[in-house]
Coordinates of C-alpha atoms in Angstrom, one line a residue:
Chain A
M8 CA 0.0 0.0 0.0
N9 CA 1.4 3.4 -1.0
F10 CA 0.9 5.3 2.2
P11 CA 4.1 7.0 3.3
I12 CA 3.4 7.0 7.0
D13 CA 6.9 8.2 8.1
E14 CA 6.8 11.1 5.7
I15 CA 3.3 11.9 6.7
R16 CA 4.2 12.0 10.4
K17 CA 6.9 14.6 9.6
D18 CA 4.2 16.9 8.4
F19 CA 2.8 17.0 12.0
P20 CA 5.6 18.5 14.2
I21 CA 3.6 18.1 17.4
L22 CA 3.7 14.3 17.0
S23 CA 7.4 14.3 17.9
R24 CA 7.1 16.1 21.2
P25 CA 7.3 14.2 24.5
V26 CA 4.5 14.3 27.0
N27 CA 5.3 13.6 30.7
G28 CA 8.7 12.3 29.6
R29 CA 7.4 9.8 27.0
P30 CA 6.8 10.0 23.3
L31 CA 3.4 11.4 22.7
V32 CA 0.8 8.9 21.5
Y33 CA -2.1 11.0 20.3
F34 CA -5.4 9.1 20.3
D35 CA -7.8 12.0 20.9
N36 CA -8.4 12.7 17.2
G37 CA -12.1 12.5 17.7
A38 CA -11.9 15.7 19.7
T39 CA -9.5 17.5 17.5
A40 CA -7.0 16.3 14.9
Q41 CA -3.4 17.7 14.7
T42 CA -2.5 20.2 12.0
P43 CA 0.0 19.6 9.3
R44 CA 2.7 22.2 8.4
Q45 CA 1.0 22.7 5.0
V46 CA -2.1 24.1 6.8
V47 CA -0.2 26.3 9.2
E48 CA 2.0 27.6 6.4
A49 CA -1.0 28.5 4.3
M50 CA -2.4 30.6 7.1
D51 CA 1.1 32.1 7.7
R52 CA 1.2 33.2 4.1
V53 CA -2.1 35.0 4.5
Y54 CA -0.8 37.0 7.5
Y55 CA 2.6 37.6 6.0
E56 CA 1.8 38.2 2.4
Y57 CA -1.8 39.3 1.6
N58 CA -3.8 39.8 4.8
S59 CA -6.8 42.0 4.1
N60 CA -10.5 41.9 4.6
I61 CA -12.4 40.0 2.0
H62 CA -15.2 41.2 -0.4
R63 CA -14.6 44.8 0.8
G64 CA -11.8 46.6 -0.9
I65 CA -10.9 47.2 -4.5
H66 CA -7.2 47.1 -3.6
T67 CA -4.8 44.4 -4.5
L68 CA -4.5 42.7 -1.1
S69 CA -8.2 42.6 -0.6
N70 CA -8.6 40.9 -4.0
L71 CA -5.9 38.4 -3.2
S72 CA -7.5 37.6 0.1
T73 CA -11.0 37.3 -1.5
E74 CA -9.6 35.0 -4.1
A75 CA -8.0 32.7 -1.6
F76 CA -11.2 32.6 0.5
E77 CA -13.4 31.8 -2.5
A78 CA -10.8 29.2 -3.7
A79 CA -11.2 27.4 -0.4
R80 CA -15.0 27.4 -0.9
E81 CA -14.4 25.8 -4.3
K82 CA -12.0 23.2 -2.8
V83 CA -14.6 22.2 -0.2
R84 CA -17.3 22.0 -2.9
D85 CA -15.2 19.7 -4.9
F86 CA -14.2 17.7 -1.8
I87 CA -17.8 16.8 -1.0
N88 CA -19.0 16.8 -4.6
A89 CA -21.6 19.6 -4.1
A90 CA -23.1 21.0 -7.3
E91 CA -22.4 24.6 -6.7
S92 CA -20.0 26.6 -4.4
R93 CA -22.9 28.8 -3.2
Q94 CA -24.1 25.7 -1.3
I95 CA -21.0 25.8 0.9
I96 CA -21.6 28.1 3.9
F97 CA -18.6 28.7 6.2
T98 CA -19.3 28.6 9.9
R99 CA -17.3 28.4 13.1
G100 CA -17.8 24.7 13.3
T101 CA -20.3 21.9 13.2
T102 CA -22.2 23.2 16.2
E103 CA -22.7 26.6 14.6
A104 CA -23.8 25.0 11.4
I105 CA -26.5 23.0 13.2
N106 CA -27.6 26.0 15.1
L107 CA -28.0 27.9 11.9
V108 CA -30.1 25.2 10.3
A109 CA -32.2 24.8 13.5
H110 CA -32.9 28.5 13.5
S111 CA -33.5 29.2 9.8
F112 CA -35.0 25.8 8.7
G113 CA -37.3 26.0 11.6
A114 CA -38.4 29.6 10.7
A115 CA -39.0 28.7 7.1
F116 CA -40.5 25.3 7.2
M117 CA -41.9 24.4 10.6
Q118 CA -45.2 25.2 12.5
P119 CA -46.2 24.5 16.1
G120 CA -47.2 20.9 16.4
D121 CA -44.6 19.7 13.9
A122 CA -42.0 17.1 14.9
L123 CA -38.2 16.6 14.6
V124 CA -36.3 13.4 15.0
V125 CA -32.8 12.9 16.4
S126 CA -31.1 9.6 17.4
E127 CA -30.1 8.5 20.9
M128 CA -26.4 8.4 19.8
E129 CA -26.2 12.1 18.9
H130 CA -23.6 14.5 20.3
H131 CA -25.1 17.2 22.5
S132 CA -24.5 19.6 19.5
N133 CA -27.0 17.7 17.5
I134 CA -29.6 17.5 20.3
V135 CA -29.6 20.9 22.2
P136 CA -30.1 23.2 19.2
W137 CA -33.2 21.1 18.3
Q138 CA -34.4 21.1 21.9
L139 CA -34.2 24.9 21.9
L140 CA -36.0 25.1 18.6
A141 CA -38.7 22.7 19.8
E142 CA -39.2 24.8 23.0
R143 CA -39.4 28.0 20.9
M144 CA -41.8 26.7 18.4
Q145 CA -43.7 24.1 20.4
L146 CA -42.5 21.2 18.3
E147 CA -42.1 17.6 19.4
L148 CA -38.6 16.2 19.5
K149 CA -38.6 12.4 18.9
V150 CA -35.8 10.0 19.5
L151 CA -34.6 7.1 17.4
P152 CA -33.3 4.4 19.8
V153 CA -29.9 2.7 19.7
L154 CA -29.5 -1.1 19.9
D155 CA -27.2 -2.9 22.4
N156 CA -24.5 -3.4 19.8
G157 CA -24.5 0.4 19.1
E158 CA -26.4 0.3 15.8
L159 CA -29.5 2.5 15.2
D160 CA -32.8 0.7 15.7
L161 CA -33.7 1.4 12.1
A162 CA -36.9 -0.8 12.4
A163 CA -38.3 2.0 14.6
L164 CA -37.5 4.8 12.1
P165 CA -40.5 4.5 9.7
A166 CA -43.0 5.1 12.5
L167 CA -41.1 8.2 13.7
L168 CA -41.2 9.7 10.2
D169 CA -44.9 10.5 10.3
E170 CA -46.8 13.3 8.6
R171 CA -46.0 15.8 11.3
T172 CA -42.2 15.2 11.0
R173 CA -40.2 17.8 9.0
L174 CA -36.6 17.0 9.7
L175 CA -34.3 14.1 10.8
A176 CA -30.9 15.1 12.2
I177 CA -28.5 12.2 12.5
T178 CA -24.8 11.6 12.8
H179 CA -22.8 9.9 10.0
I180 CA -20.4 8.2 12.4
S181 CA -21.0 8.1 16.2
N182 CA -18.4 10.0 18.2
V183 CA -18.7 7.4 21.0
L184 CA -19.5 4.1 19.4
G185 CA -17.7 4.4 16.0
T186 CA -20.9 3.1 14.4
I187 CA -21.0 4.1 10.7
N188 CA -24.7 4.7 10.0
P189 CA -26.2 3.8 6.7
V190 CA -27.0 7.4 5.9
K191 CA -27.8 6.9 2.3
D192 CA -30.5 4.4 3.1
I193 CA -31.8 6.6 5.9
V194 CA -32.0 9.6 3.5
E195 CA -33.9 7.6 1.0
L196 CA -36.4 6.4 3.6
A197 CA -36.9 9.9 5.0
H198 CA -37.4 11.4 1.6
S199 CA -40.0 8.8 0.7
K200 CA -41.9 10.2 3.7
G201 CA -41.3 13.8 2.8
V202 CA -38.8 14.4 5.7
K203 CA -35.6 16.4 5.2
V204 CA -32.3 15.1 6.6
L205 CA -29.4 16.8 8.2
I206 CA -26.2 14.7 8.6
D207 CA -23.7 15.5 11.3
G208 CA -20.4 14.6 9.5
A209 CA -18.0 15.9 12.2
Q210 CA -16.6 12.3 12.8
A211 CA -16.9 11.2 9.2
I212 CA -15.5 13.8 6.8
H213 CA -11.8 13.0 7.4
H214 CA -12.2 9.2 7.5
T215 CA -14.3 8.4 4.4
R216 CA -15.2 9.9 1.0
V217 CA -18.3 12.0 1.5
D218 CA -20.3 12.6 -1.6
V219 CA -23.3 14.8 -0.8
A220 CA -24.8 14.4 -4.3
A221 CA -24.8 10.6 -4.0
L222 CA -26.1 10.8 -0.4
D223 CA -28.8 13.2 -1.6
C224 CA -28.9 14.6 2.0
D225 CA -30.5 18.0 2.5
F226 CA -27.8 19.3 4.9
Y227 CA -24.3 18.0 5.7
V228 CA -22.2 19.7 8.4
F229 CA -18.7 19.3 9.6
S230 CA -15.8 21.0 11.4
G231 CA -12.3 22.1 10.2
H232 CA -10.4 21.1 13.3
K233 CA -11.3 17.4 13.0
M234 CA -10.1 17.2 9.4
Y235 CA -6.6 18.5 10.1
G236 CA -7.7 22.1 9.5
P237 CA -7.7 25.0 11.9
T238 CA -10.1 25.3 14.8
G239 CA -12.9 27.9 14.5
T240 CA -13.9 26.8 11.0
G241 CA -16.7 24.6 9.8
V242 CA -19.0 24.0 6.9
L243 CA -22.7 23.8 6.2
Y244 CA -23.6 22.2 2.9
G245 CA -27.3 22.6 2.0
K246 CA -29.5 22.0 -1.0
A247 CA -29.8 25.3 -2.8
E248 CA -33.6 25.5 -2.9
L249 CA -33.8 25.0 0.9
L250 CA -31.0 27.5 1.6
E251 CA -32.7 30.0 -0.7
A252 CA -36.0 29.7 1.2
M253 CA -34.4 30.0 4.6
P254 CA -34.2 33.4 6.3
P255 CA -30.8 34.8 7.5
W256 CA -29.8 33.8 11.0
Q257 CA -27.3 36.4 12.1
G258 CA -27.3 40.0 10.8
G259 CA -24.4 42.2 10.0
G260 CA -22.0 43.1 7.3
E261 CA -21.5 40.9 4.2
M262 CA -25.0 39.3 4.4
I263 CA -26.9 42.4 3.3
Q264 CA -27.8 43.8 -0.1
Q265 CA -29.2 47.1 1.1
V266 CA -29.8 48.5 4.5
R267 CA -32.4 51.2 5.2
F268 CA -34.2 51.9 8.4
S269 CA -37.3 51.1 6.6
G270 CA -36.0 47.6 6.0
S271 CA -33.0 45.7 4.6
T272 CA -32.7 43.3 1.8
Y273 CA -30.3 40.4 2.0
N274 CA -27.4 39.2 -0.1
E275 CA -27.5 36.0 -2.1
L276 CA -26.1 32.6 -1.2
P277 CA -23.8 31.9 0.4
Y278 CA -23.2 35.4 1.8
K279 CA -26.7 35.6 3.2
F280 CA -25.6 33.2 6.0
E281 CA -22.1 34.7 6.5
A282 CA -22.7 37.8 8.6
G283 CA -19.7 39.8 9.7
T284 CA -16.0 39.3 8.7
P285 CA -15.6 35.6 8.5
D286 CA -12.5 33.7 9.7
Y287 CA -11.0 34.1 6.3
V288 CA -7.5 33.1 7.4
G289 CA -8.9 29.9 9.0
V290 CA -10.9 29.2 5.9
V291 CA -7.7 29.4 3.8
G292 CA -6.3 26.9 6.2
L293 CA -9.3 24.7 5.8
G294 CA -8.8 24.8 2.1
A295 CA -5.2 23.7 2.6
A296 CA -6.4 20.8 4.8
V297 CA -8.7 19.7 1.9
D298 CA -5.7 19.9 -0.4
Y299 CA -3.7 17.8 2.1
L300 CA -6.4 15.1 2.3
Q301 CA -7.0 15.1 -1.5
Q302 CA -3.3 14.7 -2.1
L303 CA -3.1 11.6 0.1
G304 CA -6.4 10.5 -1.2
M305 CA -9.5 9.6 0.8
V306 CA -9.5 6.1 -0.5
A307 CA -5.8 5.5 0.6
I308 CA -6.5 7.2 4.0
G309 CA -9.6 5.0 4.5
A310 CA -7.7 1.8 3.6
Y311 CA -4.8 2.7 6.0
E312 CA -7.1 3.6 8.8
K313 CA -9.2 0.4 8.3
E314 CA -6.1 -1.8 8.7
L315 CA -5.0 0.2 11.8
F316 CA -8.5 -0.1 13.3
A317 CA -8.6 -3.8 12.7
Y318 CA -5.2 -4.1 14.4
A319 CA -6.4 -2.0 17.4
V320 CA -9.5 -4.2 17.8
E321 CA -7.5 -7.4 17.8
R322 CA -4.8 -5.9 20.2
L323 CA -7.2 -4.4 22.7
E324 CA -9.7 -7.3 22.6
G325 CA -6.7 -9.5 23.3
L326 CA -6.2 -7.9 26.7
G327 CA -9.3 -9.7 27.8
D328 CA -10.5 -7.3 30.5
L329 CA -12.0 -4.5 28.5
I330 CA -15.7 -4.0 28.0
F331 CA -16.3 -2.5 24.6
Y332 CA -19.2 -0.1 23.8
G333 CA -20.2 -0.2 20.1
T334 CA -19.8 -3.4 18.3
A335 CA -21.7 -2.6 15.2
A336 CA -21.0 -4.5 12.0
Q337 CA -20.1 -1.2 10.3
R338 CA -17.8 0.7 12.5
G339 CA -14.4 2.4 12.6
S340 CA -12.1 5.2 13.5
L341 CA -12.4 4.8 17.3
L342 CA -12.8 2.4 20.2
S343 CA -14.8 3.1 23.3
F344 CA -14.2 0.9 26.3
L345 CA -14.0 0.5 30.0
P346 CA -11.3 -1.5 31.8
E347 CA -13.4 -3.7 34.1
G348 CA -13.8 -2.1 37.6
I349 CA -11.8 1.0 36.7
H350 CA -13.3 4.5 36.4
P351 CA -12.6 6.1 33.0
F352 CA -11.1 9.1 34.8
D353 CA -8.5 6.9 36.6
A354 CA -7.6 5.1 33.4
G355 CA -7.2 8.3 31.4
T356 CA -5.2 10.0 34.1
L357 CA -2.7 7.1 34.3
L358 CA -2.5 6.8 30.5
D359 CA -1.7 10.5 30.4
K360 CA 1.2 9.9 32.7
M361 CA 2.6 7.5 30.1
G362 CA 2.2 10.1 27.3
I363 CA -0.9 8.6 25.9
A364 CA -3.7 11.0 25.1
V365 CA -7.2 9.5 25.2
R366 CA -10.6 11.1 25.9
T367 CA -12.5 10.0 29.0
G368 CA -16.0 10.9 30.2
H369 CA -19.3 11.1 28.5
H370 CA -18.0 12.5 25.2
C371 CA -20.9 15.1 25.1
A372 CA -23.3 12.3 24.6
Q373 CA -25.0 11.9 28.0
P374 CA -28.2 10.4 26.7
L375 CA -26.1 7.6 25.1
M376 CA -24.3 7.1 28.4
D377 CA -27.6 6.8 30.2
R378 CA -28.7 4.3 27.5
F379 CA -25.8 2.1 28.4
G380 CA -26.0 2.9 32.2
I381 CA -22.3 4.0 32.5
P382 CA -20.7 7.3 33.6
G383 CA -18.4 7.4 30.6
T384 CA -15.9 5.5 28.6
V385 CA -12.3 5.6 27.6
R386 CA -12.1 6.5 23.9
A387 CA -9.1 6.0 21.7
S388 CA -9.8 7.7 18.4
F389 CA -7.5 7.3 15.4
G390 CA -6.1 9.6 12.8
L391 CA -4.3 9.2 9.5
Y392 CA -0.9 9.5 11.2
N393 CA -1.4 6.9 13.9
T394 CA 0.6 3.7 13.8
K395 CA 0.4 0.1 15.0
S396 CA 3.3 0.6 17.4
E397 CA 1.2 3.4 19.0
V398 CA -1.6 0.9 19.4
D399 CA 0.9 -1.4 21.1
A400 CA 1.9 1.4 23.4
L401 CA -1.8 1.9 24.4
A402 CA -2.2 -1.9 25.0
E403 CA 0.9 -1.9 27.2
G404 CA -0.3 1.3 29.0
L405 CA -3.6 -0.4 29.8
L406 CA -1.7 -3.4 31.2
K407 CA 0.2 -1.0 33.5
V408 CA -3.1 0.6 34.6
R409 CA -4.4 -2.9 35.4
Q410 CA -1.2 -3.6 37.4
L411 CA -1.6 -0.4 39.4
F412 CA -5.1 -1.5 40.4
A413 CA -4.2 -5.0 41.2
Chain B
M20 CA -0.6 18.4 64.8
T21 CA -1.2 21.7 63.0
I22 CA -2.3 21.9 59.4
E23 CA 1.2 22.8 58.3
E24 CA 2.7 19.8 60.2
R25 CA 0.2 17.5 58.7
E26 CA 0.9 18.8 55.2
K27 CA 4.6 18.4 55.8
E28 CA 4.0 14.8 56.9
I29 CA 2.2 14.1 53.6
V30 CA 4.9 15.7 51.5
E31 CA 7.5 13.6 53.3
E32 CA 5.6 10.4 52.6
F33 CA 5.3 11.2 48.9
S34 CA 8.9 12.4 48.6
M35 CA 10.1 8.9 49.4
L36 CA 8.4 7.8 46.1
S37 CA 10.4 9.0 43.2
D38 CA 8.5 7.1 40.4
W39 CA 5.1 8.5 39.3
M40 CA 3.7 4.9 39.3
D41 CA 4.6 4.5 43.0
R42 CA 2.9 7.8 43.9
Y43 CA -0.2 6.9 42.0
S44 CA -0.1 3.5 43.6
L45 CA -0.2 5.1 47.0
L46 CA -3.0 7.4 45.9
I47 CA -5.0 4.4 44.7
E48 CA -4.3 2.7 48.1
L49 CA -5.5 5.8 50.0
G50 CA -8.6 6.0 47.8
N51 CA -9.4 2.3 48.4
D52 CA -8.9 2.8 52.2
L53 CA -11.4 5.6 52.4
T54 CA -14.4 3.6 53.2
D55 CA -16.2 5.4 56.0
F56 CA -18.7 7.3 53.9
E57 CA -22.2 6.6 55.3
E58 CA -24.7 5.8 52.6
E59 CA -27.4 7.9 54.1
H60 CA -25.4 11.0 53.1
R61 CA -25.1 9.9 49.4
S62 CA -27.7 12.4 48.3
N63 CA -27.9 14.9 45.5
Q64 CA -27.6 17.7 48.1
N65 CA -24.1 16.4 49.0
L66 CA -23.1 15.6 45.4
I67 CA -20.4 17.7 43.7
E68 CA -20.6 16.8 40.0
G69 CA -17.5 17.3 38.0
C70 CA -17.6 16.7 34.3
Q71 CA -15.4 13.6 34.7
S72 CA -16.1 12.3 38.1
K73 CA -18.4 12.7 41.1
V74 CA -17.6 13.7 44.7
W75 CA -19.9 13.4 47.7
L76 CA -19.1 15.6 50.7
Y77 CA -20.8 15.7 54.1
A78 CA -19.7 18.0 57.0
W79 CA -20.6 18.3 60.6
E80 CA -19.6 20.4 63.6
K81 CA -18.7 19.2 67.1
D82 CA -17.3 21.4 69.9
G83 CA -16.4 24.1 67.5
L84 CA -14.5 21.8 65.1
I85 CA -15.5 20.7 61.6
Y86 CA -15.4 17.1 60.4
F87 CA -15.8 15.8 56.9
M88 CA -16.9 12.6 55.2
A89 CA -16.4 12.1 51.5
D90 CA -16.5 9.7 48.6
S91 CA -15.8 9.7 44.8
D92 CA -16.5 7.3 42.0
A93 CA -12.9 7.7 40.7
I94 CA -10.2 6.2 42.9
I95 CA -7.5 8.7 42.1
V96 CA -9.9 11.5 43.0
K97 CA -10.8 9.6 46.1
G98 CA -7.1 9.3 47.1
I99 CA -6.7 13.1 46.9
V100 CA -10.0 13.5 48.8
A101 CA -8.6 11.3 51.5
L102 CA -5.5 13.5 51.8
L103 CA -7.6 16.7 52.0
I104 CA -9.7 15.2 54.8
R105 CA -6.6 14.1 56.6
V106 CA -5.4 17.7 56.6
L107 CA -8.7 19.5 57.3
N108 CA -10.6 17.2 59.6
G109 CA -11.2 18.3 63.2
R110 CA -10.1 21.9 62.5
T111 CA -11.7 25.2 63.4
P112 CA -13.5 27.1 60.7
D113 CA -10.7 29.7 60.6
E114 CA -8.0 27.1 60.2
I115 CA -9.9 25.6 57.2
L116 CA -10.5 28.9 55.6
E117 CA -6.8 29.9 55.9
A118 CA -5.3 26.5 55.0
P119 CA -2.8 27.0 52.1
L120 CA -3.1 23.4 50.9
A121 CA 0.3 23.8 49.3
F122 CA 1.0 20.1 49.7
V123 CA -1.0 19.2 46.6
D124 CA 1.4 21.1 44.5
A125 CA 4.4 19.8 46.5
I126 CA 3.6 16.2 45.8
G127 CA 3.1 16.8 42.1
L128 CA -0.7 16.5 42.0
K129 CA -1.3 20.2 41.2
E130 CA -2.8 19.2 37.8
H131 CA -5.7 17.6 39.6
L132 CA -6.6 20.9 41.2
S133 CA -6.7 22.8 38.0
P134 CA -10.3 23.9 37.1
T135 CA -9.8 22.4 33.6
R136 CA -9.6 18.9 35.0
S137 CA -13.3 19.1 35.9
N138 CA -13.0 16.2 38.4
G139 CA -14.9 17.9 41.2
L140 CA -11.9 18.5 43.4
V141 CA -11.7 22.2 43.0
A142 CA -15.4 22.5 43.7
M143 CA -15.0 20.1 46.7
I144 CA -12.3 22.3 48.3
K145 CA -14.5 25.3 47.7
Q146 CA -17.4 23.5 49.3
M147 CA -15.2 22.5 52.4
R148 CA -14.4 26.2 52.9
M149 CA -18.1 27.1 52.4
Y150 CA -19.0 24.7 55.2
A151 CA -16.3 26.2 57.4
L152 CA -17.7 29.7 56.7
A153 CA -21.3 28.6 57.4
Y154 CA -20.3 27.0 60.7
K155 CA -18.2 30.1 61.6
T156 CA -21.2 32.3 61.1
K157 CA -23.4 29.9 63.1
L158 CA -20.9 29.6 66.0
A159 CA -20.5 33.3 66.2
R160 CA -24.2 33.8 66.9

């Protein structure tokens, strides 16, 4: 397989730093991924060579900055195979993108008494904006359950998509269980019932090839910092006719056409939803992250990560005393588990002492923790630069944790 | 033994352990040995919820001195809780309010008292001092 892992690791300087006197093993990619030089350098170039506000000035620097910003939009469009670049709205992250849809889709398409559906495995970011909307507009928020193995209870879905239901908001890959949901089938079913679908792609966009045209989803949202881009950037993809019909969310500069005290008219897509000066430097960095992923190739990344994941499953299952959460047939990118009789906080604290960064706790998915009756898990989430020897280090670290508790 | 003497005693115990594994081993042992929490006090009122772990804290006053009883679902947190109780138990409200608690830093566990660890320990110390303040006000009447 042509995946130059040693060269790739050199692109991420942070991976060679020690932590607590040990080589860093970074397995918290589900929370944030590290940033390659190419992304940081692209942002450096903005600041050092052509920093200027976008879409504002007629001067040279402003034009260069605007061109770089819009080039990033085009890169993202191509990356997810959207039809038009105006369907790509830049946000501060997945959370803001969901809040935008909750506000504007709700205002355009929902009436009191309507219903929304989310699943039991959602991140709080894909629950709370809908709860707020439901409270504001007197909607019903319905929940699609999760089965014991961490798969969605899809048999329960048709009944939830009744004539009152307007939108289904669902994650592509679970941030706790690693379950890869059959989103294409789910979209097809929802559409057959006249229900629109938002897919939370925060945990998927950097692991698998996402094709919004093939998925036919109505909205797809993701964050820059989980796909090796800078923090504070995110993307909302939406179908043009829906975005056109939705009112603006935030008001300010850029999103207007004309402002009079008698009333204002709004700019066209995508600017209608990009009020104020956007993080244009970050967006250029996001564009560089897309370039980085495209250069390695999502197929190659997927194949490398699949092999690494299979090795991690084999290695950690081999320890014999871990309880795994999420054993779906289709899963990947992360493992969530509890060492028997040991609190996740204790395990995570001791692993940190060994230079191993994992996430512990409820992973912003408390309803899912309640579903499994646990306070939290230890989560090892993998990225394109992780290696089998790092998985070995985790396995050995977990053995040491066990020894300390013996 | 004064609070300072007690803190010094703990620092000496930990200073004999140079390896982090030995220090955490001792903390786990201290956590496991803290078993006197009475179940009747395991109420939501006495619960200090951190993002990562939970602490239950109960306090009472006898002859002008404050006593604590505490528990946690995480053993490392419980070990640190045991140390805090060892230092602050049976003290006057003023002693508790003025205790520097510098030993936590001295034994290399400062990271656990950072607000970003969200393990409930920072809130627990605050709550211990709140109890001291409340009893001080009560005793002054």
